[in-house]
Amino acid sequence: MRLDKYLSEKTGFSRNQITNLIKNGLVKVNQKAITKPSFKVSDNDKIEYETKTFEDKEEIKVDFDVEIIYEDDDILVINKPSGLVIHPAPSVKEATLVDWLKSKNITLSTISGEERHGIVHRIDKETTGALVIAKNNESHEFLSAQLQDKTMGRIYLAIIDLPLKEDCEIDRPIGRNPKNRLKQAVVTNGREAKTRFLKLCGNNGELIACKLFTGRTHQIRVHLNSINRHIIGDTLYGAKEEQRVMLHAYILYLIHPKTKEKMLFVANLFDDMLEKIDIICKGDKNEKLNKKYIINRFDNFSDYRVYT
């Protein structure tokens, strides 16, 4: 029998929890550490495991709040502000979204480990918008499966420096930039990546909508850079204006893990991005930001219930 399956049956822990223990070197077979969940165990093997303990950390002060778009017993959908890191890491000194969730005593899934409770997917620090949090392990597993089969996704709004020539779809592989480890790039041996871009309004700078068909790191930014377009504020990929990156996860759609209801969430834009849109779109702003107008240009979401 597989090691992860055997331990899960014997301990009552979920397969995901056991997999994390194995990959962290906390499981031994016949006194030898095993790091492959698929390792086959045999009769008379001596199996030992330990649960990971964490040192008490100095409490981090959480002096901010986050807008909640939707909440029930299984999921929480928030509108992430700019500058907020999703989860703790050795290089992160300030309070994170996970710290905020814990300060509110919100029940969270534990599949992703102590530092990433509840976190199913991420948004870059400077990017704003819709993010779903799992409040239990069953919801986490269901949402993670949706990420894989693309039944859960997001539609972004971005302000770019030069207008697109036309609506377009970019299907180019993305991988680590060989010249700069902080960046990603379009590379021949990269992973499959596809993004659709739609023009909304503006000439001196342009508001566009973007839909991801894959979830690569910096995907929207890299694909735009490959056609010599840059998101305002994205100096890492060539933008000249130093401010926060004007990228917002405007719409999040998913299937509820328990009720199986098709749900669509709209995350309101923050003031700094709205001010930019006012300048470049002028009288077209309200029409072009209409959620139905944007949604219908990408796909048919008529059977989704909308939450704002």
XYZ file of C-alpha atoms in Angstrom:
308
model
C 0.000 0.000 0.000
C 1.108 3.597 -0.575
C 2.653 5.219 2.470
C 0.326 8.249 2.408
C -2.798 6.081 2.160
C -1.653 3.716 4.917
C -0.833 6.518 7.354
C -4.048 8.359 6.585
C -6.088 5.247 7.388
C -4.167 4.530 10.584
C -4.034 8.098 11.965
C -7.285 9.644 10.774
C -5.398 12.571 9.197
C -6.378 13.605 5.677
C -4.215 12.492 2.744
C -3.156 16.106 2.194
C -2.002 16.459 5.800
C -0.062 13.202 5.598
C 1.487 14.292 2.281
C 2.743 17.487 3.942
C 4.315 15.467 6.778
C 6.048 13.146 4.314
C 7.351 15.949 2.100
C 8.685 17.761 5.172
C 10.761 14.700 6.135
C 8.702 13.900 9.211
C 7.947 10.270 8.310
C 10.415 7.382 8.619
C 10.164 3.798 7.376
C 12.573 1.441 9.102
C 14.401 4.488 10.565
C 14.938 6.032 7.121
C 13.247 9.335 6.214
C 10.881 8.951 3.257
C 9.826 11.999 1.227
C 7.694 10.341 -1.477
C 3.998 9.891 -0.587
C 3.786 7.071 -3.167
C 6.459 4.975 -1.371
C 5.199 1.373 -1.008
C 5.136 -0.086 2.510
C 5.253 -3.790 3.286
C 4.312 -6.087 6.141
C 6.551 -5.688 9.210
C 7.830 -2.239 8.148
C 8.306 0.039 11.151
C 6.719 3.402 10.410
C 7.297 6.477 12.574
C 5.925 9.976 12.153
C 5.950 13.255 14.029
C 3.703 16.282 13.739
C 5.450 19.559 13.118
C 5.599 21.975 16.010
C 6.093 25.709 15.605
C 7.958 28.100 17.817
C 5.918 30.835 19.439
C 6.322 33.993 17.431
C 6.190 37.528 18.584
C 2.643 38.731 18.004
C 2.378 40.996 14.968
C 0.100 43.986 15.342
C -2.712 44.038 12.769
C -3.733 47.680 12.362
C -5.771 47.454 9.148
C -9.044 45.994 7.964
C -10.051 44.191 4.779
C -13.361 44.432 2.910
C -15.411 41.227 3.005
C -17.478 40.641 -0.143
C -19.074 37.366 0.980
C -18.865 34.923 3.899
C -20.527 31.688 4.987
C -19.418 28.591 6.931
C -17.245 27.306 4.073
C -15.706 30.236 2.189
C -14.761 33.867 2.623
C -14.280 36.231 -0.327
C -12.344 39.445 0.296
C -11.259 42.517 -1.672
C -7.503 42.647 -1.089
C -5.946 46.125 -0.817
C -2.599 47.053 -2.361
C 0.548 46.450 -0.316
C -0.858 43.490 1.626
C 1.200 40.276 1.525
C -0.903 37.103 1.529
C 0.985 34.912 3.999
C 4.032 35.052 6.316
C 7.528 34.266 5.014
C 11.061 34.762 6.393
C 11.467 37.966 4.362
C 8.092 39.433 5.418
C 8.206 41.641 8.497
C 4.746 43.233 8.382
C 1.314 41.765 9.148
C -0.123 39.626 6.355
C -3.587 38.604 5.217
C -3.240 35.369 7.217
C -2.413 37.435 10.316
C -5.562 39.498 9.711
C -7.686 36.365 9.286
C -6.380 34.939 12.551
C -6.916 38.257 14.374
C -10.607 38.031 13.382
C -10.788 34.453 14.749
C -11.946 33.204 11.361
C -11.912 29.421 11.094
C -9.465 28.389 8.361
C -8.419 25.264 6.484
C -5.101 23.710 7.541
C -4.107 21.817 4.379
C -1.570 24.432 3.245
C 0.359 24.354 6.531
C 0.680 26.674 9.520
C 1.852 29.738 7.591
C -0.783 29.502 4.855
C -3.993 28.604 6.655
C -6.975 29.084 4.371
C -4.939 30.191 1.344
C -6.114 28.518 -1.870
C -4.672 30.997 -4.403
C -2.650 34.213 -4.244
C -2.398 37.755 -5.558
C 0.869 39.706 -5.764
C 1.508 42.236 -2.997
C 0.764 45.304 -5.151
C -2.220 43.779 -6.965
C -5.704 44.343 -5.553
C -9.006 42.549 -5.817
C -11.022 39.390 -5.231
C -9.555 36.444 -3.328
C -11.331 33.391 -1.887
C -10.338 31.857 1.470
C -11.177 28.265 2.482
C -12.636 27.931 5.982
C -12.287 24.149 6.218
C -10.267 21.394 4.573
C -13.155 20.023 2.498
C -13.723 23.444 0.927
C -9.978 23.860 0.355
C -9.738 20.584 -1.548
C -12.832 21.388 -3.650
C -11.603 24.882 -4.546
C -8.100 23.601 -5.345
C -9.612 21.074 -7.748
C -11.513 23.925 -9.444
C -8.262 25.816 -9.928
C -6.891 22.789 -11.716
C -9.893 22.178 -13.978
C -10.438 25.939 -14.605
C -14.021 26.049 -13.276
C -12.795 28.759 -10.908
C -11.136 31.854 -12.330
C -10.708 35.629 -12.288
C -11.121 38.497 -14.718
C -8.705 41.367 -14.141
C -8.723 45.059 -14.987
C -5.416 46.760 -15.816
C -4.290 50.186 -16.953
C -1.504 49.964 -19.537
C 0.859 52.571 -20.955
C 0.174 52.023 -24.691
C -3.176 50.968 -26.214
C -3.585 47.494 -27.650
C -3.955 47.428 -31.425
C -6.939 45.103 -31.029
C -8.444 42.518 -28.704
C -6.045 39.604 -28.603
C -5.177 36.267 -27.064
C -1.569 35.465 -26.187
C -0.574 31.811 -25.919
C 3.149 31.769 -25.096
C 5.034 29.611 -22.540
C 6.336 31.293 -19.384
C 9.290 30.377 -17.196
C 12.018 31.916 -15.062
C 13.847 34.796 -16.732
C 17.393 33.440 -17.289
C 18.890 36.909 -16.755
C 16.911 37.996 -13.682
C 15.569 35.547 -11.087
C 13.040 38.104 -9.825
C 11.278 38.065 -13.188
C 9.446 35.615 -15.406
C 9.680 35.651 -19.193
C 8.338 34.068 -22.370
C 10.768 31.180 -22.892
C 10.684 28.220 -25.258
C 10.975 25.631 -22.470
C 8.486 27.359 -20.161
C 5.087 26.159 -18.981
C 1.964 26.655 -21.089
C 0.363 30.066 -20.512
C -2.638 31.700 -22.202
C -4.262 35.097 -21.557
C -7.060 36.947 -23.347
C -6.966 40.764 -23.467
C -9.903 43.045 -24.313
C -9.782 46.783 -24.997
C -12.156 48.836 -22.835
C -11.409 52.567 -23.116
C -8.707 55.226 -23.304
C -6.030 56.339 -25.740
C -3.314 58.056 -23.675
C -3.037 54.965 -21.548
C -5.755 52.318 -21.806
C -8.041 50.333 -19.515
C -8.146 46.669 -20.505
C -9.747 43.486 -19.186
C -7.735 40.273 -18.905
C -8.787 36.662 -18.410
C -6.323 33.966 -17.388
C -6.658 30.464 -18.818
C -3.598 29.320 -16.851
C -2.113 30.538 -13.572
C 1.569 31.281 -14.096
C 3.513 33.705 -11.915
C 3.252 37.303 -13.258
C 1.368 35.911 -16.281
C -0.543 39.067 -17.279
C 2.537 41.251 -16.797
C 4.815 38.924 -18.793
C 2.413 38.483 -21.711
C 1.894 42.249 -21.963
C 5.649 42.804 -21.850
C 6.041 40.350 -24.737
C 4.071 42.781 -26.963
C 5.808 45.878 -25.568
C 2.932 46.897 -23.289
C 3.271 47.481 -19.546
C 0.902 47.940 -16.637
C 1.195 51.419 -15.120
C 3.436 51.172 -12.049
C 4.970 47.821 -13.024
C 8.584 48.974 -13.087
C 9.839 45.383 -12.795
C 8.672 44.738 -16.357
C 9.463 48.112 -17.888
C 6.864 50.691 -16.843
C 8.366 54.138 -16.278
C 5.866 55.500 -13.756
C 6.747 54.603 -10.140
C 3.554 53.877 -8.201
C 1.665 50.780 -7.239
C 0.854 48.336 -10.048
C -2.526 49.219 -11.608
C -3.841 45.646 -11.723
C -7.102 44.574 -10.042
C -8.852 41.188 -9.819
C -12.308 42.578 -10.623
C -14.362 39.402 -10.979
C -13.991 35.997 -9.313
C -16.195 33.080 -10.331
C -16.453 29.640 -8.727
C -18.756 26.781 -7.741
C -19.570 26.692 -4.037
C -17.899 23.663 -2.394
C -21.009 22.606 -0.447
C -24.114 23.961 -2.204
C -22.601 23.652 -5.711
C -24.141 27.041 -6.556
C -22.413 28.931 -9.383
C -21.230 32.194 -7.824
C -19.663 35.337 -9.277
C -18.114 38.045 -7.070
C -17.309 41.645 -8.052
C -14.552 43.453 -6.119
C -14.940 47.239 -6.204
C -11.973 49.219 -7.509
C -9.878 51.250 -5.072
C -9.755 55.058 -5.264
C -6.236 55.349 -6.734
C -7.130 53.177 -9.729
C -10.547 54.829 -10.159
C -8.868 58.235 -10.352
C -6.606 56.993 -13.165
C -9.573 55.508 -15.017
C -11.460 58.806 -14.682
C -8.623 60.564 -16.490
C -8.106 58.122 -19.363
C -11.694 56.971 -19.958
C -13.621 60.155 -19.156
C -17.283 59.747 -20.147
C -16.899 56.070 -21.056
C -15.957 54.946 -17.536
C -19.333 53.890 -16.140
C -20.335 51.992 -19.258
C -17.006 50.200 -19.633
C -16.792 49.227 -15.929
C -20.267 47.688 -15.990
C -19.770 44.125 -14.766
C -22.292 42.659 -17.246
C -20.558 44.403 -20.147
C -17.167 42.949 -19.153
C -18.430 39.478 -18.233
C -20.420 39.011 -21.437
C -17.419 39.877 -23.593
C -15.530 36.901 -22.182
C -18.087 34.164 -21.660
C -21.676 33.324 -20.808
C -22.115 33.579 -17.039
C -25.923 33.935 -17.152
C -26.429 31.011 -14.735
C -24.115 32.499 -12.064
C -25.495 34.397 -9.080
C -23.702 37.756 -8.739
C -22.407 39.079 -5.375
C -20.976 42.592 -4.961
